[in-house]
Short mmCIF file of C-alpha atoms in Angstrom, two decimals:
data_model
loop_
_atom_site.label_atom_id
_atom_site.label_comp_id
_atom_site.label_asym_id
_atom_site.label_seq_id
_atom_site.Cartn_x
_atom_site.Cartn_y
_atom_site.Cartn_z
CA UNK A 78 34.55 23.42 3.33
CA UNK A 79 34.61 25.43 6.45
CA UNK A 80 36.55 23.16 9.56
CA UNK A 81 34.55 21.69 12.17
CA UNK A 82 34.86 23.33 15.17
CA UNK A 83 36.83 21.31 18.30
CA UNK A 84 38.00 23.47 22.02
CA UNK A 85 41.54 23.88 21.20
CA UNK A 86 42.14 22.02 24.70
CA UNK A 87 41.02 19.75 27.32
CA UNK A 88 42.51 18.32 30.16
CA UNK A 89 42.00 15.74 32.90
CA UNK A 90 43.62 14.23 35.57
CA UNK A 91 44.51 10.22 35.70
CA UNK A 92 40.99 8.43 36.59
CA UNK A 93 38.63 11.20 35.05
CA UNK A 94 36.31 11.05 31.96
CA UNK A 95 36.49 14.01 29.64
CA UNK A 96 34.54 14.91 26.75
CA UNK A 97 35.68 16.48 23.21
CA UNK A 98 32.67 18.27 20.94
CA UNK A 99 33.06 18.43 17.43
CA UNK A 100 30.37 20.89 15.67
CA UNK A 101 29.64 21.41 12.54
CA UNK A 102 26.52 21.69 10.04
CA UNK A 103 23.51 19.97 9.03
CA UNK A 104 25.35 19.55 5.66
CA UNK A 105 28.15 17.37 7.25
CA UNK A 106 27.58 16.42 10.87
CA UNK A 107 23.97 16.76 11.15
CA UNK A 108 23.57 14.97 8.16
CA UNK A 109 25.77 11.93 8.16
CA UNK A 110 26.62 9.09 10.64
CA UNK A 111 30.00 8.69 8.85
CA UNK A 112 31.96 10.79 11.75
CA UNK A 113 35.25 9.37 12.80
CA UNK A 114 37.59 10.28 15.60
CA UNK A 115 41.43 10.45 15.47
CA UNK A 116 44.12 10.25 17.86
CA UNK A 117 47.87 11.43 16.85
CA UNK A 118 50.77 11.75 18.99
CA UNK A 119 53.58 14.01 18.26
CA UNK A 120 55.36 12.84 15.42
CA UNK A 121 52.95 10.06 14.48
CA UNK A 122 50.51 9.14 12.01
CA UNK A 123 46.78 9.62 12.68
CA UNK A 124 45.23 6.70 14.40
CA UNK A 125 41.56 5.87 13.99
CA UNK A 126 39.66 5.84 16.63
CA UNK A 127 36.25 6.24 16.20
CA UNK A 128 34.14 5.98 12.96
CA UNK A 129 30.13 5.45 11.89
CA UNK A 130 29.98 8.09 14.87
CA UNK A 131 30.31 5.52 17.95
CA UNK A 132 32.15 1.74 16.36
CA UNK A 133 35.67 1.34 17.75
CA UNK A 134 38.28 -0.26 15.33
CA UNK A 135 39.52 -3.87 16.74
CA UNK A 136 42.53 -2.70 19.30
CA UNK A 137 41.09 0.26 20.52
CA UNK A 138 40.25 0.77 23.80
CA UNK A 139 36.48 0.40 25.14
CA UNK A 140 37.36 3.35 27.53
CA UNK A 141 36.87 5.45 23.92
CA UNK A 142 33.08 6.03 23.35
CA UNK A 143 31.54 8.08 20.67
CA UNK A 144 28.18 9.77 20.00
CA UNK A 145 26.38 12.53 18.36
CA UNK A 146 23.61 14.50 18.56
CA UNK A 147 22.44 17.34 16.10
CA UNK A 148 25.10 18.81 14.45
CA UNK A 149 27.83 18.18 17.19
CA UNK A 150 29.86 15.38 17.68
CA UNK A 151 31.32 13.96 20.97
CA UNK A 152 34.22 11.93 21.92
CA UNK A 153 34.55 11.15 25.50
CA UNK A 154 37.33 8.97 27.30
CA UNK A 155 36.75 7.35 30.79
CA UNK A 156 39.38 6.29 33.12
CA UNK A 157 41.76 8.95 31.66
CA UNK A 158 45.87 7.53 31.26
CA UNK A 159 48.63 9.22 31.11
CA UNK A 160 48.76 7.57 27.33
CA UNK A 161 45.98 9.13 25.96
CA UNK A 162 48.09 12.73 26.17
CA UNK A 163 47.32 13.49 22.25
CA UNK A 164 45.91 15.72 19.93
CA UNK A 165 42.24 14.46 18.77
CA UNK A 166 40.78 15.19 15.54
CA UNK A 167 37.18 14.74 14.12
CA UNK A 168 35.98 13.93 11.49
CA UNK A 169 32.85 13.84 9.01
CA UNK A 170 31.54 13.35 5.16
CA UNK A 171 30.06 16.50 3.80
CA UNK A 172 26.85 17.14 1.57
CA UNK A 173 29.23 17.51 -1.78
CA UNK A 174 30.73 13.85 -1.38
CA UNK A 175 34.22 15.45 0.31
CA UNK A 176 35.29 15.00 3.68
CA UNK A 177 36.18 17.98 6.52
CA UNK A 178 38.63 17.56 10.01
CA UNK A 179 38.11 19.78 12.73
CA UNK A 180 40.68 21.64 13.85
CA UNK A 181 42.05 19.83 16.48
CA UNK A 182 41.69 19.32 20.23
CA UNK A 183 45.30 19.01 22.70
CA UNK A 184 44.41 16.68 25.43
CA UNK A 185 46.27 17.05 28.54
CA UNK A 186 46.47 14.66 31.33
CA UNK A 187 47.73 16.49 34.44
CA UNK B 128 48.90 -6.67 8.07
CA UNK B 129 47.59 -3.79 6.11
CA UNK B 130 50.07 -1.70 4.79
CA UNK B 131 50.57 1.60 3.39
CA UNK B 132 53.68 2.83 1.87
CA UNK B 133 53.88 6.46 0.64
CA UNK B 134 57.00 7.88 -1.66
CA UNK B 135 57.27 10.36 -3.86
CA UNK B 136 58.06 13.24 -1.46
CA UNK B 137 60.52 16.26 -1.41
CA UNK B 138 61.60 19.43 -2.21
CA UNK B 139 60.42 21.51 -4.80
CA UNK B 140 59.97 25.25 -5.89
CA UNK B 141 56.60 27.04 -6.36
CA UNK B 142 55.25 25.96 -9.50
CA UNK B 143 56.62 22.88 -9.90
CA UNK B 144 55.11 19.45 -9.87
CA UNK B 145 55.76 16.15 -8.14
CA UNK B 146 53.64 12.73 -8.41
CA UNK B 147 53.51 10.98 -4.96
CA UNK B 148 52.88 7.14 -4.51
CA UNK B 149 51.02 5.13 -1.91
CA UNK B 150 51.57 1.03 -2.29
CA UNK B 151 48.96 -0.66 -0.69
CA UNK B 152 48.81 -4.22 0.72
CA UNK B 153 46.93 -6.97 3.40
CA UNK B 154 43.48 -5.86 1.84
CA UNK B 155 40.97 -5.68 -1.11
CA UNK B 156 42.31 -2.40 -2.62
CA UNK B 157 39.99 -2.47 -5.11
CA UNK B 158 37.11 -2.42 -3.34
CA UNK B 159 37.72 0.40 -0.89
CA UNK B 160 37.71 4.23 -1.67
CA UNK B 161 41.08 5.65 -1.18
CA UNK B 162 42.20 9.37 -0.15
CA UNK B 163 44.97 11.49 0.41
CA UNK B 164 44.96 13.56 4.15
CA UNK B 165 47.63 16.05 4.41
CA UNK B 166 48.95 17.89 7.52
CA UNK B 167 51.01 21.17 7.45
CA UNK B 168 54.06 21.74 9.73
CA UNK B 169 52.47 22.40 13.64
CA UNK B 170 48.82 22.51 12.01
CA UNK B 171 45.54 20.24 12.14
CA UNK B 172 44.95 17.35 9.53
CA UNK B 173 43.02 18.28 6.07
CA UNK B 174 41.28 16.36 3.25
CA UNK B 175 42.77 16.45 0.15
CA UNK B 176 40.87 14.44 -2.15
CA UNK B 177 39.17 10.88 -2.64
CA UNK B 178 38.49 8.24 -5.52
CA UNK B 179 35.90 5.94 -5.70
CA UNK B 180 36.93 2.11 -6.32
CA UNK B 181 37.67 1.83 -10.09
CA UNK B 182 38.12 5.48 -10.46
CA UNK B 183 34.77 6.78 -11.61
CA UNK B 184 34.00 9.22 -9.34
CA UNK B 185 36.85 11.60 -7.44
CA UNK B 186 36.32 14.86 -5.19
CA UNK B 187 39.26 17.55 -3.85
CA UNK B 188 39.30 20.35 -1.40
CA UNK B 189 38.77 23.45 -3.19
CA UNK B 190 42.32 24.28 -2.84
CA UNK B 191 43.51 21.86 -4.95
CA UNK B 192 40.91 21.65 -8.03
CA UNK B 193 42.72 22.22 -10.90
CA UNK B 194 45.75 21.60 -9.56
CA UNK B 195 45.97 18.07 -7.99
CA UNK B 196 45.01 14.99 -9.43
CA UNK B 197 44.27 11.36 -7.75
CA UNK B 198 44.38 8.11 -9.33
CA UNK B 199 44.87 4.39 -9.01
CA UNK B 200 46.24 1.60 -10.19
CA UNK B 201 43.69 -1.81 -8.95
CA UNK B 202 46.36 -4.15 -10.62
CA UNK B 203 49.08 -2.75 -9.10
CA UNK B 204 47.55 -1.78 -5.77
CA UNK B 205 48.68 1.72 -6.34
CA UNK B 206 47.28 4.82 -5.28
CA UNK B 207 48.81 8.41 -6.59
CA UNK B 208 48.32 12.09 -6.11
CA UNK B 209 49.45 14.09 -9.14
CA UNK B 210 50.39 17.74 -7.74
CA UNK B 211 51.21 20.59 -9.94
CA UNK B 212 51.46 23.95 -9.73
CA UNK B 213 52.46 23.85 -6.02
CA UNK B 214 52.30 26.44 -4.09
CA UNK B 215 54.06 27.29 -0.57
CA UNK B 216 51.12 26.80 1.50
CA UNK B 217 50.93 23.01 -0.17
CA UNK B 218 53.76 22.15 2.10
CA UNK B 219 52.66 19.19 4.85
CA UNK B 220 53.05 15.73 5.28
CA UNK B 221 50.79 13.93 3.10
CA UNK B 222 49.11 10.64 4.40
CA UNK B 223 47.56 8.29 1.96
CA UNK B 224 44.17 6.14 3.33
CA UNK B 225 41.86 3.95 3.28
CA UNK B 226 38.54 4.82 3.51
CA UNK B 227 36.71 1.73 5.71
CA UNK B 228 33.28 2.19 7.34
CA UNK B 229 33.57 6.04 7.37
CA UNK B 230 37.04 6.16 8.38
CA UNK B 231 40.55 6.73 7.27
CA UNK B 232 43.26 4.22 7.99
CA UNK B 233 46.19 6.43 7.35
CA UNK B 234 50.02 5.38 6.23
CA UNK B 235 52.93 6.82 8.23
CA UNK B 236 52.98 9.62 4.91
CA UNK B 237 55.87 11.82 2.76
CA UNK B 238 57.06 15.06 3.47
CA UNK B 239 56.71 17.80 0.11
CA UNK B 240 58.14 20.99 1.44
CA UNK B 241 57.69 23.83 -1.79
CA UNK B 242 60.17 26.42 -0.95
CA UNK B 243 62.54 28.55 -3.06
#
């Protein structure tokens, strides 16, 4: 139950798209479409963003796209705002029926 | 609205237990998988464990086998997370969720801090 593995940072400025990866194995990742993206400000619960790899949740933004491709995930944002300032989390099923976060990506809008 | 509602939180010493809570409303409860997500002070979020609708089928984080137990109640929309044994490095906030489509909804969680 190793961690996927997110860049511990990432940063923009207002306008720009950035991209997080998520990587992991071909016994999680690689092997399932049930990867989900999360966005959590400081002090806040977890908000999904993401799941089934690239499907938004009704109320999030289509500036949020997902996508995958091997055993790394992706999570890019377009048209970066200062509101998206957050730490990101992926997400994905595992081989043995549990479920493994990465470790966590700051973005920073500058 | 979909709601959920953990309790059950607080402070405990090493090797004792506590029982936390998660009331669930504004969907089918028992027809979704449910699962407790946890979250340490100033670290990432990690999976804690699962359970399949009506209980037949449950997985944990490695961590916790043995010593952490999930269950439900379908006819009282309850969800619980028996925790025993708890250790120091159990402390986190600990976020009950749905499990829709691949993804955890997550309530606003309780605090268990295990400290002497």
């Amino acid at each position: 139950q190793s961690a996927l593995t997110q860049p511990a940072s990432v940063s923009g400025s207002p306008g720009q798209s950035i991209t997080i990866s998520c990587t992991g194995t071909s016994s999680d990742v690689g092997d399932y479409n049930y990867v989900s993206w999360y966005q959590q400000h400081p002090g806040k619960a977890p908000k999904l963003m993401m799941y089934w790899v690239s499907d938004r949740p009704s109320g999030v933004s289509n500036r949020f796209s997902g996508s995958k491709s091997g055993n790394t995930a992706s999570l890019t944002i377009s048209g970066l705002q200062a509101e998206d300032e957050a730490d990101y989390y992926c997400c994905s099923h595992t081989s043995s029926g549990t479920w493994v976060f990465g470790g966590g990506t700051k973005v920073t809008v500058l | 609205e979909v709601q959920l509602v953990e309790s059950g939180g607080g402070l405990v010493q090493p090797g004792e237990s506590l029982r936390l809570s998660c009331a669930a409303s504004g969907f089918a409860f028992s027809s979704e998988w449910m699962s407790w997500v946890r979250q340490a002070p100033g670290k990432g979020l990690e999976w804690v464990a699962n359970i399949k609708q009506y209980g037949s089928e449950k997985h944990y984080l490695d961590s916790v086998k043995g010593r952490f137990t999930i269950s439900r109640d379908n006819a009282k929309n309850l969800l619980y997370l028996q925790m025993s044994s708890l250790r120091a490095e159990d402390t986190a906030v600990y976020y009950c969720a749905r499990v829709t489509g691949g993804g955890f909804y997550c309530g606003q969680g309780t605090l268990v801090t295990v400290s002497s």
